[in-house]
PDB file of C-alpha atoms in Angstrom:
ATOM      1  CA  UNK A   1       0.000   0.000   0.000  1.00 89.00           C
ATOM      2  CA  UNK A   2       2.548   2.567   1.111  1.00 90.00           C
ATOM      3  CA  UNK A   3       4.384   1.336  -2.332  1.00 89.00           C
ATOM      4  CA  UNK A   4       1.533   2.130  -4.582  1.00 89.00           C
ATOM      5  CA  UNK A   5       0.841   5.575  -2.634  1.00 89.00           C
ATOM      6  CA  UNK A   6       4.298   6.778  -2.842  1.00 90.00           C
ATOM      7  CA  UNK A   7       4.183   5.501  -6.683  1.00 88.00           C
ATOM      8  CA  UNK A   8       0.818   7.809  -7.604  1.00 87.00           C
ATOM      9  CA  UNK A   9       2.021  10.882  -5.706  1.00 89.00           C
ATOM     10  CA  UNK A  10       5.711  10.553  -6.898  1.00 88.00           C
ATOM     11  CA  UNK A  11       5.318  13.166  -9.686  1.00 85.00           C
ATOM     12  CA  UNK A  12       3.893  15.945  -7.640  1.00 87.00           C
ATOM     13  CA  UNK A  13       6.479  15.153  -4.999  1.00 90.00           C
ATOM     14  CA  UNK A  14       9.232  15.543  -7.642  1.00 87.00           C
ATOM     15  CA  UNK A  15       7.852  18.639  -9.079  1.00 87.00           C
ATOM     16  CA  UNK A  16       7.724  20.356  -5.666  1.00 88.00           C
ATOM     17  CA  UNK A  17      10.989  19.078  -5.012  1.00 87.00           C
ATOM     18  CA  UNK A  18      12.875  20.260  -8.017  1.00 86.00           C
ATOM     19  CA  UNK A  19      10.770  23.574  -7.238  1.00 86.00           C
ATOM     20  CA  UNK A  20      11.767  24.236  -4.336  1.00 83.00           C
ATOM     21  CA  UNK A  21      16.027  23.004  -4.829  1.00 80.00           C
ATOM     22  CA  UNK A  22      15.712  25.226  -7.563  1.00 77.00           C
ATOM     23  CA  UNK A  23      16.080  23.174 -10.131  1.00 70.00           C
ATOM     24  CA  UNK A  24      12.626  24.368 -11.910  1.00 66.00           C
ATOM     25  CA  UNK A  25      11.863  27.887 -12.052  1.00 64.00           C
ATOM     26  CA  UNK A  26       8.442  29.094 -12.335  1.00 60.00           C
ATOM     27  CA  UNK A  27       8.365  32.101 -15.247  1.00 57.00           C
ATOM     28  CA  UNK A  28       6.449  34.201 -12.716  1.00 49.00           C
ATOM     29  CA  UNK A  29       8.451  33.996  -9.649  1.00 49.00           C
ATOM     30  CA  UNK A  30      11.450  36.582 -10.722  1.00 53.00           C
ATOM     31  CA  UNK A  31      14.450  36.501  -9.365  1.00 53.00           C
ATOM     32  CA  UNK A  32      14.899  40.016  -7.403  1.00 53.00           C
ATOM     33  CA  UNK A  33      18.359  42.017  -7.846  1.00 53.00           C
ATOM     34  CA  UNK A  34      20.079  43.120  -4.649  1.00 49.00           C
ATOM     35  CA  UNK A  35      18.679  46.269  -4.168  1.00 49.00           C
ATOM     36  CA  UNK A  36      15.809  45.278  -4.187  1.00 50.00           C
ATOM     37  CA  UNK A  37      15.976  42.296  -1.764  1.00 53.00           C
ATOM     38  CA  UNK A  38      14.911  42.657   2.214  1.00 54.00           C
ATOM     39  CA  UNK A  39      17.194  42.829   4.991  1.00 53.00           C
ATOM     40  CA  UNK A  40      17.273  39.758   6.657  1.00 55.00           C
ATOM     41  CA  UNK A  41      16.051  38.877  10.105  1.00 59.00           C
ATOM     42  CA  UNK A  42      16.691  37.277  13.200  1.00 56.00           C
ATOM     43  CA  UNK A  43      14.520  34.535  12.269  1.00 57.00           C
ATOM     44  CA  UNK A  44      16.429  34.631   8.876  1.00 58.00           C
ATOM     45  CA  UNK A  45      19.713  34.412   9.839  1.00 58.00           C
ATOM     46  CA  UNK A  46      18.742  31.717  12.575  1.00 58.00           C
ATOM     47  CA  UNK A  47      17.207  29.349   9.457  1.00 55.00           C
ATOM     48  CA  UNK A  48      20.013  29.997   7.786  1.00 61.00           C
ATOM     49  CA  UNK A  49      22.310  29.243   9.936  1.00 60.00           C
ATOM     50  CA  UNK A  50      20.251  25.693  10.155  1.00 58.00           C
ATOM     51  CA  UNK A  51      20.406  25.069   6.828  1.00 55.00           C
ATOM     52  CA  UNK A  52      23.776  24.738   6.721  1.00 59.00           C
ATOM     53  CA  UNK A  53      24.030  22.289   9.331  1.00 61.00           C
ATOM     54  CA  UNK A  54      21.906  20.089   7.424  1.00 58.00           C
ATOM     55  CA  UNK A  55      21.784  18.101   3.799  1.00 63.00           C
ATOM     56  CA  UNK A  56      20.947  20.356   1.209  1.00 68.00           C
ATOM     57  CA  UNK A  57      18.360  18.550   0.321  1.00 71.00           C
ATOM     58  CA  UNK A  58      16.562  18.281   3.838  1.00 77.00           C
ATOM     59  CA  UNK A  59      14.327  20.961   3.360  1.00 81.00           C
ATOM     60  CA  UNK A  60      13.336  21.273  -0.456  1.00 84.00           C
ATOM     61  CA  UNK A  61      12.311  17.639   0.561  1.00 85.00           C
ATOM     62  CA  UNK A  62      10.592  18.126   3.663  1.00 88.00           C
ATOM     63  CA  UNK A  63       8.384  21.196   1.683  1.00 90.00           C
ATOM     64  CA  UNK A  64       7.646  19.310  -0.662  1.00 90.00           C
ATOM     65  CA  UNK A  65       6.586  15.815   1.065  1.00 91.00           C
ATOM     66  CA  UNK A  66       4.243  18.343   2.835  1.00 92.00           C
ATOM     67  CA  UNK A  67       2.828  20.433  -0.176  1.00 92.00           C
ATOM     68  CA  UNK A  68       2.468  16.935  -1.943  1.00 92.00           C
ATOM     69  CA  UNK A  69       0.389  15.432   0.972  1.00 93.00           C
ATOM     70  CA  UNK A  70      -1.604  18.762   1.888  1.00 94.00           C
ATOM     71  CA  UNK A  71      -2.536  18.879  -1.802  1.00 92.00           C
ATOM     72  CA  UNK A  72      -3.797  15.203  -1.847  1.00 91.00           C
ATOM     73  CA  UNK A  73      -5.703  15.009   1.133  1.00 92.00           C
ATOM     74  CA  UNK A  74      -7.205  18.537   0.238  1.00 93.00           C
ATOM     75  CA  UNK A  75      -8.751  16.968  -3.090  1.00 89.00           C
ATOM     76  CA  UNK A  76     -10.150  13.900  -0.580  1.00 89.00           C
ATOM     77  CA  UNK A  77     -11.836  16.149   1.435  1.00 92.00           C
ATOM     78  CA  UNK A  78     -12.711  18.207  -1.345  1.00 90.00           C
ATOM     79  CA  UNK A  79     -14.096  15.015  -2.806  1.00 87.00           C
ATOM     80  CA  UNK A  80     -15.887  14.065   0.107  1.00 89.00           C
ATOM     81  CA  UNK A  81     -17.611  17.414   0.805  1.00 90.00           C
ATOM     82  CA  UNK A  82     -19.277  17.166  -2.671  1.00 86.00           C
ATOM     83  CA  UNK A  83     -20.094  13.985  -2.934  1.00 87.00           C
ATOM     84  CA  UNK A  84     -21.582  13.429   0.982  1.00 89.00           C
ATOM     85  CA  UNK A  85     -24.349  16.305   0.329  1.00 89.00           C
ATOM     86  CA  UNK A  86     -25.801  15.296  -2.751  1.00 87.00           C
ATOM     87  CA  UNK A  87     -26.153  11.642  -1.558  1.00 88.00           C
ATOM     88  CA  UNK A  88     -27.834  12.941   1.753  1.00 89.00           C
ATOM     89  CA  UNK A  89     -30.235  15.253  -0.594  1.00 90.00           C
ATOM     90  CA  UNK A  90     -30.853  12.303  -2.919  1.00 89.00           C
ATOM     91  CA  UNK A  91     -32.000   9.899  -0.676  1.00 88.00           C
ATOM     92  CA  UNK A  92     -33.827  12.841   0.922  1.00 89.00           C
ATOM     93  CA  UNK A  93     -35.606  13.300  -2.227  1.00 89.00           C
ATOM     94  CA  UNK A  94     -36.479   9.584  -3.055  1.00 86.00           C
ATOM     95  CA  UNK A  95     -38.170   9.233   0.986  1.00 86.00           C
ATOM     96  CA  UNK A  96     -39.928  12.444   0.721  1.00 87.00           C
ATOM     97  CA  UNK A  97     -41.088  11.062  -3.146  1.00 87.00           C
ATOM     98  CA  UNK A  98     -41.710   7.335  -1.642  1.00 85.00           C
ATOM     99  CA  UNK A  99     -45.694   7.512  -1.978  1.00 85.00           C
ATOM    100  CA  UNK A 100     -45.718   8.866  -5.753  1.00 87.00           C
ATOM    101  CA  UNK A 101     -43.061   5.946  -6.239  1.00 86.00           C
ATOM    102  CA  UNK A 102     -45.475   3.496  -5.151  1.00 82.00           C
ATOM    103  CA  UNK A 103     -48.185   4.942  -6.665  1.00 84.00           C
ATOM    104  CA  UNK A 104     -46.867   5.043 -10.265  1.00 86.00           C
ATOM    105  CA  UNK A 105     -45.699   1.527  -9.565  1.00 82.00           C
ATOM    106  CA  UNK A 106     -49.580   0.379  -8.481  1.00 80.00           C
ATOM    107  CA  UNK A 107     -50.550   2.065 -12.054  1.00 84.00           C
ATOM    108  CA  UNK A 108     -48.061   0.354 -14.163  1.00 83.00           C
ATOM    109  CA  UNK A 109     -49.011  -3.244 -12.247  1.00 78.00           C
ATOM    110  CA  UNK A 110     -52.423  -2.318 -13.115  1.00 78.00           C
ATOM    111  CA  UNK A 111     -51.677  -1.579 -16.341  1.00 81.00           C
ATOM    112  CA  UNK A 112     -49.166  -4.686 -16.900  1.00 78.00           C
ATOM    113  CA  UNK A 113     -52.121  -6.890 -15.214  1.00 76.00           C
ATOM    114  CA  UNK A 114     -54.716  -5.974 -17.264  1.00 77.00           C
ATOM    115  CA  UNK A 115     -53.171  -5.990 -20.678  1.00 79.00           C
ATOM    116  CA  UNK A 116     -51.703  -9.703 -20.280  1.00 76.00           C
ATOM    117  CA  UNK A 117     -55.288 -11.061 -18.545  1.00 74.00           C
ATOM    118  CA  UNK A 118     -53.471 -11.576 -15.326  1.00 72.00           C
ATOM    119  CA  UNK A 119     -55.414  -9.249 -13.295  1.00 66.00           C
ATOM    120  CA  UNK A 120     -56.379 -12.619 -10.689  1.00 70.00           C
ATOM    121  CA  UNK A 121     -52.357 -14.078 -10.645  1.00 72.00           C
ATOM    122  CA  UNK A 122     -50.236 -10.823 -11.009  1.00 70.00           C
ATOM    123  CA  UNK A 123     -49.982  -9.900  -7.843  1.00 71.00           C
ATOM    124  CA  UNK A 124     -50.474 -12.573  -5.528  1.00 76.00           C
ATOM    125  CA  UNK A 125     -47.374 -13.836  -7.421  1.00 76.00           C
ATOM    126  CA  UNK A 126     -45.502 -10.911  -7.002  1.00 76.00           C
ATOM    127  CA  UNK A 127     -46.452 -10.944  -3.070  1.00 74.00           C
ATOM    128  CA  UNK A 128     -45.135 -14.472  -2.682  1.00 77.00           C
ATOM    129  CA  UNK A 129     -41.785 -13.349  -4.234  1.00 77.00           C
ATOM    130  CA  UNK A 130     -41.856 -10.440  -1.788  1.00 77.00           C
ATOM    131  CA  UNK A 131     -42.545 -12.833   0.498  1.00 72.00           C
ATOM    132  CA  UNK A 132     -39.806 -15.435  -0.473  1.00 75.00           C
ATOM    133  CA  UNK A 133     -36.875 -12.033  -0.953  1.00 76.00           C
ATOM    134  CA  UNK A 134     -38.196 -11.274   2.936  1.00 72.00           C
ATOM    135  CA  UNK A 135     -37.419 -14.822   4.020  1.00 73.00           C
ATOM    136  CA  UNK A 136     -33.980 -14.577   2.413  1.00 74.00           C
ATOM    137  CA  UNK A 137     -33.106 -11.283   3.686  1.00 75.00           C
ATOM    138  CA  UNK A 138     -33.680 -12.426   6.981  1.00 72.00           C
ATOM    139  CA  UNK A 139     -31.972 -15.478   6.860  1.00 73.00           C
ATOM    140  CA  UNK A 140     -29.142 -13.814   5.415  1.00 73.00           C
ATOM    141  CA  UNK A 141     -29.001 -11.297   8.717  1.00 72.00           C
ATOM    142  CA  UNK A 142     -28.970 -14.225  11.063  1.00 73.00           C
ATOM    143  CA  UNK A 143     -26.118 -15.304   8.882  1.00 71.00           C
ATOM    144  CA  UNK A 144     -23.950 -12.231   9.355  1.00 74.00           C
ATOM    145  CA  UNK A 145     -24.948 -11.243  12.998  1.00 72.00           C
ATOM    146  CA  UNK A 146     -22.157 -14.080  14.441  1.00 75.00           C
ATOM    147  CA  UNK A 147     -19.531 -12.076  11.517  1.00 78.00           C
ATOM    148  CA  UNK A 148     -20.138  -8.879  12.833  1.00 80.00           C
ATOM    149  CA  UNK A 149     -17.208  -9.498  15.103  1.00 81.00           C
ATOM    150  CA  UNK A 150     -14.961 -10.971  12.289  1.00 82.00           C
ATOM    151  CA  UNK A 151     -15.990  -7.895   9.745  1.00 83.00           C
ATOM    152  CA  UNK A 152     -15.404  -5.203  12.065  1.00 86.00           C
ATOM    153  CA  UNK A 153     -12.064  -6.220  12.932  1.00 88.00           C
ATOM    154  CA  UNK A 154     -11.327  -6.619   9.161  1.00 88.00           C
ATOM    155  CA  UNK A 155     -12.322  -2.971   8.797  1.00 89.00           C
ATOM    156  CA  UNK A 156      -9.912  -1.970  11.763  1.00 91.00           C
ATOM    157  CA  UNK A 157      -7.406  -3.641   9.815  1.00 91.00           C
ATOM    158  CA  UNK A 158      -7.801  -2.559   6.404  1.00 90.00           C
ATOM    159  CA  UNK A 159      -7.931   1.065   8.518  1.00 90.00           C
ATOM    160  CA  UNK A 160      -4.798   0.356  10.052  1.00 91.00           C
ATOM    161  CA  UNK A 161      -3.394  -0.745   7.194  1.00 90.00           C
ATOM    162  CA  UNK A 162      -4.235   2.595   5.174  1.00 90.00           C
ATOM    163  CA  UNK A 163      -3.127   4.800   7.753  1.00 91.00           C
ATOM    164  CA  UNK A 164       0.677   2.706   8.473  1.00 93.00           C
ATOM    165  CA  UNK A 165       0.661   2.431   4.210  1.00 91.00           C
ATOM    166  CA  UNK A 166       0.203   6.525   4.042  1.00 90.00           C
ATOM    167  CA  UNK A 167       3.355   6.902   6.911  1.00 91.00           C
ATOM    168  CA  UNK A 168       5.459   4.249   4.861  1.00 93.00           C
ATOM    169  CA  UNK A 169       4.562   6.226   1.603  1.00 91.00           C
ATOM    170  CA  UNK A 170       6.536   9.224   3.318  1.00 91.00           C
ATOM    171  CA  UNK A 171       9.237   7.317   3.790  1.00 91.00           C
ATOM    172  CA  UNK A 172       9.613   5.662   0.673  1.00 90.00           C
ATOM    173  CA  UNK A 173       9.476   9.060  -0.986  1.00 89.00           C
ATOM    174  CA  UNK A 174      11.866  10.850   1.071  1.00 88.00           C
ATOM    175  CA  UNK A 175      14.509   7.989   0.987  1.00 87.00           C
ATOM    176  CA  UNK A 176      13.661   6.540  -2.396  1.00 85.00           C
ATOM    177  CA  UNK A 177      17.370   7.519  -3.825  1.00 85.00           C
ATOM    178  CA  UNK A 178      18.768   5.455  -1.075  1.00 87.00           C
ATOM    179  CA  UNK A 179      16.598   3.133  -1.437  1.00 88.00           C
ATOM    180  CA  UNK A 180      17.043   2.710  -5.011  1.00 86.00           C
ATOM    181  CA  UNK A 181      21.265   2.685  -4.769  1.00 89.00           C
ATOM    182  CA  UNK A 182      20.618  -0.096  -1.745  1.00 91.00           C
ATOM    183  CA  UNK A 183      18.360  -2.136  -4.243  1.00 88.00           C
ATOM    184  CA  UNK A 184      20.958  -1.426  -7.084  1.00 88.00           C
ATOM    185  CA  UNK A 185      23.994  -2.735  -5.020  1.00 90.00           C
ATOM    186  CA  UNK A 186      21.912  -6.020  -3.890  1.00 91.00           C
ATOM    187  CA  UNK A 187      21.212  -6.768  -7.363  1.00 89.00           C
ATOM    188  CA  UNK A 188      24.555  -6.159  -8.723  1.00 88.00           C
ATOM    189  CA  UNK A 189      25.731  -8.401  -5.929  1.00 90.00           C
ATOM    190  CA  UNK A 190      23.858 -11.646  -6.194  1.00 90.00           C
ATOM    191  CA  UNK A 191      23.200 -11.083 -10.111  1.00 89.00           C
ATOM    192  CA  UNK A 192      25.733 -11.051 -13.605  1.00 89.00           C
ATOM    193  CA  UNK A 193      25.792  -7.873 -15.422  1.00 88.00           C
ATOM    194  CA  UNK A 194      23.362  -8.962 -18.605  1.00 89.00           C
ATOM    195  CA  UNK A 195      20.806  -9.749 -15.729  1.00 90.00           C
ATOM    196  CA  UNK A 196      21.467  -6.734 -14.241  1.00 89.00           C
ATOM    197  CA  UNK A 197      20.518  -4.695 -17.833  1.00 90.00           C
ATOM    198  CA  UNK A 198      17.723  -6.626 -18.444  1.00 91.00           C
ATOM    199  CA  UNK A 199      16.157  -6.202 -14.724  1.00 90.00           C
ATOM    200  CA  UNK A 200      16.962  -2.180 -15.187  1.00 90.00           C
ATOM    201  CA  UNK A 201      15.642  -2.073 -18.686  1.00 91.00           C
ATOM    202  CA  UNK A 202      12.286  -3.872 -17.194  1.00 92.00           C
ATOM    203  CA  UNK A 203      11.903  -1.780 -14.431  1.00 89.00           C
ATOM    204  CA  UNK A 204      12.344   1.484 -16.180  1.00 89.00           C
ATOM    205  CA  UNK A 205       9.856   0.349 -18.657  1.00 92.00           C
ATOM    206  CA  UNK A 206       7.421  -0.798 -16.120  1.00 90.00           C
ATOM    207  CA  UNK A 207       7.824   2.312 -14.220  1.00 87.00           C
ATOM    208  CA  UNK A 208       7.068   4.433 -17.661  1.00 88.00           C
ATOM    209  CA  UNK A 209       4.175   2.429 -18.581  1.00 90.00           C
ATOM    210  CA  UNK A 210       2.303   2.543 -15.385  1.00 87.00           C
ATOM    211  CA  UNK A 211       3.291   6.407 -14.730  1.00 84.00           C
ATOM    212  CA  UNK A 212       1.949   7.294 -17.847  1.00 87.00           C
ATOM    213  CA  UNK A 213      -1.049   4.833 -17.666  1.00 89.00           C
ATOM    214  CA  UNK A 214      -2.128   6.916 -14.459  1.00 85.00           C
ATOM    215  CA  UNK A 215      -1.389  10.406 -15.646  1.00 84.00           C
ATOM    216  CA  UNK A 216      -3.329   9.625 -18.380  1.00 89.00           C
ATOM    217  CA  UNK A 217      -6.382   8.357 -16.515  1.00 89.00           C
ATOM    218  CA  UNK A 218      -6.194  11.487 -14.437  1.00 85.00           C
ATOM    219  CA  UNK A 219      -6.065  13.384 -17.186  1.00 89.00           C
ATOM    220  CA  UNK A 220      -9.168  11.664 -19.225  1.00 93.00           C
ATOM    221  CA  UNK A 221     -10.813  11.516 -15.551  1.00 91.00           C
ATOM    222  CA  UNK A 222     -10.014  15.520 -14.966  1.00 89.00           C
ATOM    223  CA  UNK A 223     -11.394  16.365 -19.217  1.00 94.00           C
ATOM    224  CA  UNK A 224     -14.837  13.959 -18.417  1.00 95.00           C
ATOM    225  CA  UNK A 225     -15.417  16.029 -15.187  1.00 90.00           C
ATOM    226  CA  UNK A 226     -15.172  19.233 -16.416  1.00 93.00           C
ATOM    227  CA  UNK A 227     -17.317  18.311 -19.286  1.00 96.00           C
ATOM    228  CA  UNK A 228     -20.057  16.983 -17.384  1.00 94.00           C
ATOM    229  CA  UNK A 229     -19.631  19.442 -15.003  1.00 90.00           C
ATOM    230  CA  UNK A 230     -20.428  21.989 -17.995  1.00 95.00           C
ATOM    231  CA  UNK A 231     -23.499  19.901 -19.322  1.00 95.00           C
ATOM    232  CA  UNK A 232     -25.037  19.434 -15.898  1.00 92.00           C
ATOM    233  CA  UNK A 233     -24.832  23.572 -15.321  1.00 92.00           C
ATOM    234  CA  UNK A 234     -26.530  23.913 -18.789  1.00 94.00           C
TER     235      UNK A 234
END
C-alpha cells in the first residue's frame, strides 16, 4: 500500500521538489536584484544558519513531502464534501417522493395486469416473491450477525493498514534515492551484469508504462469532469 501511494504521488512530490532546490523555475516567480531584496532577520539568519548544518536537500524535501500530501488530502476532502451532500439530498428526495413511487408503480401493475389477462395471478405472485426475498433477507441477517465481530475487525485492519501504508509512503518518498542505490547494489551483488541490464531495462519500462497509464487516466478523468460538469450547469 505505502508502495503504490508513494508511486501515484511521486510526480507531484518531484515537481515540488525540483521547485523548491531550484532546479525548476516558475516564469512568474522573478528573481529580485540586490537592491531590491529585504534585509534579513533574526529569524532569517537563525534558518540559515540551520540550513547549513543540514543536507541540502533536507528541506526542499521536507516542503515538498508536505505540499504533496496537503494537496492530496485537500482533493479527498474536497471530494468528500461534494459527494456526501448530494447523496444525503438524494436519498432525501427519493423518501420524501416514496408515496408517488409506489403509486406510479400500483398504475403500471395495473396496467401490466390488465393488458396480459393476469389481473387474478399478477400480484399474488408478485407478493409471494416479496414474500420469499423477505425470508432470504432475513436469513441472510442471522447469517452475518455471528460475523459482525470478524468484519469489524477486518475494517480496523484494512484502517490500520491505510493509515501505516500513508506513513510508509513518506518514507519511501523521502529515501527513495537510497533506497534505489541499496536495491541497485543487492542486485549487482547476487546477479551477472546482462541480468542486471535486463532487470533495469524492465523496471524502467514498467515504471514508464504505469506512470503514464495513471497520468493519463487522471487526465481523461479531470477532461470527463469538467465536461459533465459543464453539461449538468446547462
Amino acid at each position: 500500500v505505502g508502495l503504490i501511494i508513494a508511486f501515484i504521488l511521486n510526480p507531484a512530490y518531484e515537481f515540488f521538489r525540483s521547485l523548491y532546490s531550484g532546479e525548476k523555475k516558475l516564469k512568474f516567480f522573478k528573481k529580485k536584484n540586490a537592491a531590491q531584496r529585504k534585509p534579513k532577520t533574526v529569524v532569517a539568519k537563525k534558518f540559515r544558519k540551520a540550513q547549513k548544518r543540514l543536507p541540502k536537500s533536507f528541506f526542499p524535501t521536507v516542503f515538498a513531502l508536505v505540499t504533496t500530501y496537503f494537496i492530496f488530502f485537500l482533493i479527498i476532502v474536497l471530494l468528500f464534501s461534494l459527494l456526501i451532500p448530494q447523496l444525503a439530498e438524494s436519498f432525501s428526495l427519493f423518501s420524501s417522493n416514496i408515496e408517488t413511487y409506489l403509486s406510479n408503480l400500483k398504475t403500471f401493475l395495473d396496467s401490466l395486469a390488465k393488458s396480459l389477462n393476469m389481473e387474478d395471478t399478477l400480484y399474488p405472485a408478485i407478493e409471494s416473491g416479496i414474500k420469499g426475498l423477505l425470508g432470504n433477507l432475513s436469513n441472510l441477517v442471522v447469517g452475518i450477525v455471528p460475523r459482525i465481530f470478524d468484519i469489524t475487525m477486518s475494517i480496523a485492519l484494512w484502517t490500520a493498514n491505510i493509515i501505516i501504508g500513508f506513513v510508509l509512503s513518506v518514507y519511501v518518498l523521502a529515501g527513495k534515492k537510497t533506497l534505489s542505490e541499496r536495491i541497485r547494489n543487492f542486485t549487482e551483488a547476487v546477479f551477472d551484469e546482462k541480468t542486471n541490464d535486463r532487470i533495469y531495462s524492465v523496471s524502467s519500462l514498467t515504471y514508464k508504462t504505469f506512470s503514464g497509464f495513471i497520468t493519463g487516466r487522471l487526465l481523461d478523468a479531470s477532461c470527463v469532469g469538467v465536461l459533465c460538469f459543464i453539461g449538468m450547469l446547462i
